[in-house]
Coordinates of C-alpha atoms and ligand atoms in Angstrom, one line a residue:
A8 CA -6.8 10.5 27.7
P9 CA -3.9 8.9 29.6
P10 CA -4.7 8.6 33.3
V11 CA -1.8 11.0 34.2
L12 CA -0.6 13.9 32.1
T13 CA 2.3 16.2 33.0
D14 CA 1.5 19.9 33.3
Y15 CA 3.1 20.6 29.9
L16 CA 2.1 18.6 26.9
G17 CA 4.9 19.8 24.7
A18 CA 7.7 17.6 26.1
G19 CA 8.8 14.5 24.2
V20 CA 7.0 11.3 25.1
G21 CA 10.2 9.4 25.4
G22 CA 11.7 12.1 27.6
V23 CA 8.7 12.1 30.0
L24 CA 8.7 8.3 30.3
S25 CA 12.5 8.5 31.0
V26 CA 12.0 10.6 34.0
G27 CA 8.7 9.0 35.0
G28 CA 6.2 11.8 34.5
L29 CA 4.4 13.4 37.4
G30 CA 1.1 15.4 37.3
G31 CA -2.1 16.3 39.2
A32 CA -3.5 12.8 38.8
S33 CA -0.4 11.1 40.2
H34 CA -1.8 10.8 43.7
R35 CA -4.4 8.4 42.2
H36 CA -2.6 6.8 39.2
G37 CA 1.2 7.2 39.8
L38 CA 3.5 8.1 37.0
V39 CA 2.8 8.6 33.3
A40 CA 5.3 5.7 33.0
D41 CA 3.0 3.5 35.1
S42 CA 0.3 3.7 32.4
V43 CA 2.6 2.3 29.7
L44 CA 1.5 -1.1 28.3
E45 CA 4.2 -1.5 25.6
L46 CA 7.3 0.2 24.2
E47 CA 9.0 0.0 20.9
V48 CA 12.7 0.9 21.4
V49 CA 16.0 1.0 19.7
T50 CA 18.7 -0.1 22.2
G51 CA 22.2 1.3 22.4
A52 CA 23.4 -1.9 20.8
G53 CA 21.2 -1.1 17.8
E54 CA 18.5 -3.7 18.4
H55 CA 14.9 -2.7 17.4
L56 CA 12.7 -4.4 20.0
V57 CA 9.1 -4.3 21.3
C58 CA 9.0 -4.7 25.1
S59 CA 6.4 -4.9 27.8
P60 CA 6.2 -6.4 31.3
E61 CA 5.8 -9.8 29.7
R62 CA 8.2 -9.5 26.8
H63 CA 11.8 -8.4 27.4
G64 CA 10.5 -7.3 30.8
A65 CA 14.0 -6.3 32.2
L66 CA 14.5 -3.9 29.2
F67 CA 11.0 -2.5 29.6
H68 CA 11.6 -1.7 33.3
A69 CA 15.1 -0.3 32.6
V70 CA 13.6 2.2 30.1
L71 CA 10.9 3.6 32.3
A72 CA 12.3 6.2 34.6
G73 CA 15.8 5.1 33.3
L74 CA 16.9 8.4 32.0
G75 CA 17.6 7.2 28.5
Q76 CA 20.5 5.0 29.5
V77 CA 19.6 1.8 27.6
A78 CA 17.4 2.5 24.7
V79 CA 15.6 5.2 22.7
V80 CA 11.8 5.0 22.8
V81 CA 10.4 5.3 19.3
R82 CA 6.7 4.4 20.2
A83 CA 4.8 4.0 23.4
T84 CA 1.4 2.4 24.0
L85 CA -0.4 3.8 27.0
R86 CA -3.6 2.8 28.8
L87 CA -6.4 5.3 28.1
Y88 CA -9.7 6.2 29.7
P89 CA -12.6 8.3 28.4
A90 CA -11.7 12.0 29.0
P91 CA -14.4 14.0 30.9
A92 CA -16.1 16.9 29.1
L93 CA -15.5 19.5 31.7
V94 CA -13.5 20.1 34.9
R95 CA -14.2 22.3 37.9
R96 CA -11.0 23.8 39.2
H97 CA -10.7 25.1 42.8
C98 CA -7.8 27.3 43.9
L99 CA -7.8 27.2 47.8
Y100 CA -5.6 29.6 49.7
Y101 CA -3.9 29.0 53.0
P102 CA -1.9 31.6 54.9
G103 CA 0.3 29.0 56.6
L104 CA 2.3 25.9 55.4
D105 CA 1.2 23.6 58.2
A106 CA -2.6 23.9 57.5
Y107 CA -1.9 23.6 53.8
L108 CA 0.1 20.4 54.2
A109 CA -2.5 18.9 56.5
D110 CA -5.2 19.4 53.9
Q111 CA -3.0 18.2 51.1
R112 CA -2.3 15.0 53.0
L113 CA -6.1 14.5 53.5
L114 CA -6.9 15.2 49.9
A115 CA -4.1 12.9 48.6
T116 CA -5.1 10.1 50.9
D117 CA -8.9 10.1 50.3
G118 CA -8.4 10.9 46.6
R119 CA -11.7 12.9 46.3
F120 CA -10.3 15.0 43.5
A121 CA -9.3 13.7 40.1
Y122 CA -6.4 16.1 40.0
L123 CA -4.4 17.6 43.0
E124 CA -1.5 20.0 42.8
G125 CA -0.5 23.1 44.7
Q126 CA 1.8 26.1 44.8
A127 CA 3.6 28.4 47.2
R128 CA 3.1 32.0 46.1
P129 CA 4.8 35.2 47.4
A130 CA 2.6 37.2 49.8
E131 CA 3.1 40.4 51.8
D132 CA 0.7 39.8 54.6
T133 CA 1.6 36.3 56.0
A134 CA 4.0 35.2 58.7
D135 CA 6.6 33.6 56.4
G136 CA 6.0 35.9 53.3
W137 CA 4.3 33.1 51.3
T138 CA 0.8 31.9 50.8
Y139 CA 0.0 28.3 49.8
M140 CA -2.6 27.3 47.2
V141 CA -4.2 23.9 46.7
E142 CA -5.2 23.4 43.1
A143 CA -7.9 20.7 43.2
V144 CA -9.9 19.7 40.1
A145 CA -13.0 17.6 39.8
A146 CA -14.1 16.1 36.5
H147 CA -17.8 16.4 35.4
R148 CA -20.1 16.0 32.4
G149 CA -21.8 19.3 32.6
T150 CA -25.2 17.8 33.5
A151 CA -24.5 17.2 37.2
P152 CA -21.7 19.6 38.5
P153 CA -19.6 18.4 41.5
D154 CA -21.1 19.0 44.9
D155 CA -18.7 21.7 46.2
R156 CA -20.0 21.5 49.7
T157 CA -19.1 17.8 50.1
L158 CA -15.8 18.3 48.4
L159 CA -14.6 21.4 50.2
G160 CA -16.6 21.5 53.5
D161 CA -14.0 19.9 55.8
L162 CA -11.0 21.9 54.5
S163 CA -9.4 24.9 56.3
F164 CA -8.6 27.3 53.4
T165 CA -9.3 31.0 54.0
A166 CA -10.1 32.1 50.4
S167 CA -10.9 30.4 47.2
E168 CA -11.6 30.8 43.5
T169 CA -13.6 28.3 41.3
E170 CA -13.9 28.0 37.5
D171 CA -15.3 25.5 35.0
L172 CA -13.1 24.7 32.0
G173 CA -13.2 22.3 29.1
Y174 CA -11.0 19.2 29.7
A175 CA -8.8 19.8 26.7
E176 CA -8.4 23.5 27.6
F177 CA -7.4 22.5 31.1
A178 CA -5.0 19.7 30.0
N179 CA -3.3 22.0 27.6
R180 CA -3.2 25.1 29.8
V181 CA 0.6 25.7 29.7
A182 CA 0.4 26.2 25.9
A183 CA -1.0 29.7 26.4
D184 CA 2.0 30.5 28.8
E185 CA 4.4 29.1 26.3
E186 CA 3.0 31.4 23.6
V187 CA 3.4 34.5 25.9
L188 CA 6.9 33.5 27.1
S189 CA 8.0 32.7 23.6
A190 CA 6.9 36.2 22.5
T191 CA 8.8 37.9 25.3
G192 CA 11.8 35.6 24.7
E193 CA 11.9 34.2 28.3
W194 CA 10.9 30.7 27.1
F195 CA 14.4 30.5 25.4
H196 CA 16.4 31.6 28.4
P197 CA 18.0 29.0 30.6
H198 CA 15.7 27.3 33.2
P199 CA 17.9 26.1 36.1
W200 CA 15.1 24.1 37.7
L201 CA 15.3 21.9 40.7
N202 CA 12.7 19.2 41.4
L203 CA 12.9 17.3 44.7
L204 CA 10.7 14.7 46.3
L205 CA 10.5 15.3 50.1
P206 CA 9.6 12.8 52.8
D207 CA 6.4 13.9 54.6
D208 CA 8.1 14.4 58.0
T209 CA 10.8 16.8 56.8
A210 CA 8.8 18.5 54.0
A211 CA 7.9 21.6 56.0
S212 CA 11.4 22.3 57.2
V213 CA 12.9 21.8 53.7
V214 CA 10.3 24.0 52.1
T215 CA 10.7 26.8 54.6
G216 CA 14.5 26.5 54.4
V217 CA 14.4 27.0 50.6
L218 CA 11.7 29.7 50.5
T219 CA 13.6 31.8 53.0
D220 CA 17.1 31.2 51.5
P221 CA 18.5 34.4 49.9
A222 CA 19.9 32.2 47.1
F223 CA 16.3 31.5 46.0
R224 CA 15.0 35.0 46.5
D225 CA 14.4 35.5 42.8
L226 CA 11.6 32.8 43.0
R227 CA 9.5 35.6 44.4
E228 CA 9.9 37.8 41.4
N229 CA 10.4 35.4 38.6
G230 CA 9.5 31.9 39.4
L231 CA 7.0 29.2 40.1
V232 CA 7.0 26.9 43.2
L233 CA 5.0 23.7 42.9
L234 CA 4.4 21.7 46.1
Y235 CA 2.0 18.8 46.0
P236 CA 1.6 15.4 47.6
L237 CA 2.1 11.9 46.1
L238 CA 1.3 8.5 47.5
T239 CA 4.3 6.2 47.2
R240 CA 2.1 3.1 46.8
T241 CA 0.9 4.4 43.4
L242 CA 4.5 5.0 42.0
R243 CA 5.2 1.6 40.5
A244 CA 8.1 1.9 37.9
P245 CA 10.9 0.0 39.6
L246 CA 13.6 2.5 38.7
F247 CA 11.6 5.6 39.9
R248 CA 13.3 6.7 43.2
R249 CA 11.2 8.1 46.0
P250 CA 11.8 9.0 49.7
R251 CA 10.7 6.7 52.5
G252 CA 7.1 6.9 53.8
E253 CA 3.5 6.6 52.4
I254 CA 3.2 10.3 51.5
V255 CA 5.9 12.3 49.8
H256 CA 5.8 15.8 48.3
L257 CA 7.0 17.2 45.0
L258 CA 8.8 20.5 45.5
A259 CA 9.5 22.1 42.1
L260 CA 11.6 25.3 42.2
L261 CA 11.1 26.6 38.7
R262 CA 13.2 29.6 37.8
T263 CA 14.2 31.5 34.7
A264 CA 17.7 32.9 34.4
A265 CA 18.5 36.0 32.4
P266 CA 21.4 35.2 30.0
G267 CA 24.6 34.9 31.9
T268 CA 23.1 34.4 35.3
A269 CA 22.4 30.6 35.4
D270 CA 25.6 29.4 37.1
P271 CA 24.9 30.7 40.6
M272 CA 21.4 29.3 40.4
V273 CA 22.8 25.9 39.4
A274 CA 25.2 26.1 42.4
A275 CA 22.3 27.1 44.7
N276 CA 20.4 24.0 43.4
R277 CA 23.3 21.8 44.4
T278 CA 23.4 23.3 47.9
A279 CA 19.7 23.0 48.3
Y280 CA 19.8 19.4 47.1
E281 CA 22.5 18.5 49.6
H282 CA 20.5 20.0 52.5
A283 CA 17.3 18.3 51.4
R284 CA 19.1 14.9 50.8
A285 CA 20.4 15.0 54.3
K286 CA 16.7 15.2 55.4
G287 CA 15.7 12.2 53.3
A288 CA 14.8 13.9 50.0
V289 CA 15.4 12.4 46.5
A290 CA 15.9 14.3 43.3
Y291 CA 13.2 14.0 40.6
P292 CA 15.9 14.1 37.9
A293 CA 14.5 16.6 35.4
N294 CA 16.9 19.1 36.9
A295 CA 19.7 21.6 36.4
L296 CA 21.7 19.8 39.1
P297 CA 25.3 18.6 38.7
M298 CA 25.4 14.9 39.9
S299 CA 28.6 12.8 40.3
P300 CA 28.7 9.1 39.6
G301 CA 28.6 8.6 43.4
D302 CA 25.5 10.7 43.6
W303 CA 23.8 8.6 40.9
R304 CA 24.7 5.4 42.8
E305 CA 23.2 6.8 45.9
H306 CA 20.2 8.1 44.0
Y307 CA 19.4 4.7 42.5
G308 CA 20.3 2.8 45.6
S309 CA 19.1 -0.8 45.3
G310 CA 18.1 -0.1 41.6
W311 CA 21.7 0.7 40.6
G312 CA 22.6 -2.9 40.0
T313 CA 19.5 -3.4 37.8
L314 CA 20.3 -0.3 35.7
A315 CA 24.0 -1.3 35.4
E316 CA 23.1 -4.8 34.3
A317 CA 20.7 -3.4 31.6
K318 CA 23.3 -0.8 30.5
G319 CA 25.9 -3.5 30.1
R320 CA 23.6 -5.7 28.1
H321 CA 21.7 -3.1 25.9
D322 CA 24.2 -0.2 25.6
P323 CA 27.6 -1.9 26.0
H324 CA 29.5 0.9 24.3
G325 CA 27.9 3.6 26.4
V326 CA 26.5 5.6 23.5
L327 CA 23.2 6.7 25.2
G328 CA 22.4 9.3 28.0
R329 CA 26.1 10.3 28.5
G330 CA 25.1 13.8 29.6
H331 CA 24.0 12.7 33.1
G332 CA 27.6 11.7 34.0
M333 CA 26.7 8.4 35.6
G334 CA 30.3 7.2 35.1
W335 CA 29.7 4.0 33.2
Ligands
LIG408 C1 7.4 23.7 30.6 C2 7.7 22.3 31.2 C3 6.8 21.8 32.1 C4 7.1 20.5 32.7 N1 6.2 20.0 33.5 C5 6.4 18.7 34.0 C6 5.4 18.1 34.8 O1 4.4 18.6 35.1 N2 5.7 16.8 35.3 C7 6.9 16.2 35.0 O2 7.0 15.0 35.4 N3 7.8 16.8 34.2 C8 7.6 18.0 33.7 N4 8.5 18.6 32.9 C9 9.8 17.9 32.8 C10 9.8 17.0 31.6 O3 8.9 16.0 31.8 C11 11.2 16.4 31.5 O4 12.2 17.4 31.4 C12 11.3 15.5 30.3 O5 12.4 14.6 30.4 C13 11.4 16.3 29.0 O6 11.4 15.5 27.9 P1 12.3 15.8 26.6 O7 11.8 15.1 25.5 O8 12.5 17.3 26.5 O9 13.7 15.1 27.1 P2 15.2 15.6 27.1 O10 15.3 16.8 28.0 O11 15.7 15.7 25.7 O12 15.8 14.4 27.9 C14 15.5 14.1 29.2 C15 15.9 12.6 29.5 O13 15.0 11.8 28.7 C16 15.8 10.9 27.9 N5 15.1 10.8 26.6 C17 14.6 11.8 25.8 N6 14.0 11.3 24.7 C18 14.0 10.0 24.9 C19 13.5 8.9 24.1 N7 12.8 9.1 23.0 N8 13.8 7.6 24.5 C20 14.5 7.4 25.7 N9 15.0 8.4 26.4 C21 14.7 9.6 26.0 C22 17.2 11.6 27.7 O14 18.2 10.7 27.4 C23 17.3 12.3 29.1 O15 17.8 11.3 30.0 C24 8.3 19.8 32.4 C25 9.2 20.4 31.4 C26 8.9 21.6 30.9 C27 9.9 22.2 29.9

């Protein structure tokens, strides 16, 4: 298996590499894009090239996390490792955000679990109306299960659930949701999602602000909120933008809009983005979020010049990735 998989395996490989690709193993191994050894691409100028860090290195680094601006990926070679037979999945519940974030920081930093994600879930009986769930997964072969006491003994959760699953079943777990949501039709509704990367020191205030914002109220009835930590030293693709600091947190606000109701959600995404950006957050650009050319310049920061140079060289007529509105 690749060292990092995203939660959903049905997205296009080129599309995932173009945003970077985050998943439960990212705290250990960075982006999906960080495991790429070689790419075969067709550039906007029509050249069919093989690139890697050693060969057409500038092109390689402009494709990974480059939002499809310079070339179309037609083949990718990724580093692999032997997949485990089984995984043990712990869901650990916390009634408060501060205790949750403290344990998430600890787990990300010591890397004791192979996979680490987490969620905010609506609750009736907590101070802020939400409960927080660490999703921590240990790999095992079946013969010697993980030592739960060692892995969980110093954490401060108040309730937990544990299950053993086959690795493939776990890795492909969203396929079952896709089947159900396709049957109900919801899979085909608009999904005005907002993914943000938050600096550690402002994460709690941004999360609380969004979760108590009436414009995001429907997250309680019909949404999924992911919140999990990443270590910036593992995120290596040069064009991948991240907030300052060693630890950052992915906040994914995943909503489904009934037909005709997406526009106010997109507007709310923009407002939330501006508030979060003022507190040091960066967009993880797999989003329903209008961005101006100025926003993109600010987003890429010191990487903008590199991307612009690669764009001028490999897509001089601007035929690729126009939908992002980068203003080339
Ligand atoms: C159900 C679901 C779950 C998800 N879970 C995760 C997750 O856990 N972690 C995560 O990181 N992301 C996740 N995503 C987001 C997903 O990784 C991105 O939206 C990804 O860009 C989707 O790929 P796509 O092929 O649909 O790309 P598109 O939406 O078609 O395009 C997205 C971008 O990629 C570029 N692109 C697409 N194909 C290529 C190509 N072949 N070569 C070069 N550029 C290309 C496009 O130009 C565009 O800039 C999830 C998405 C869904 C729908």
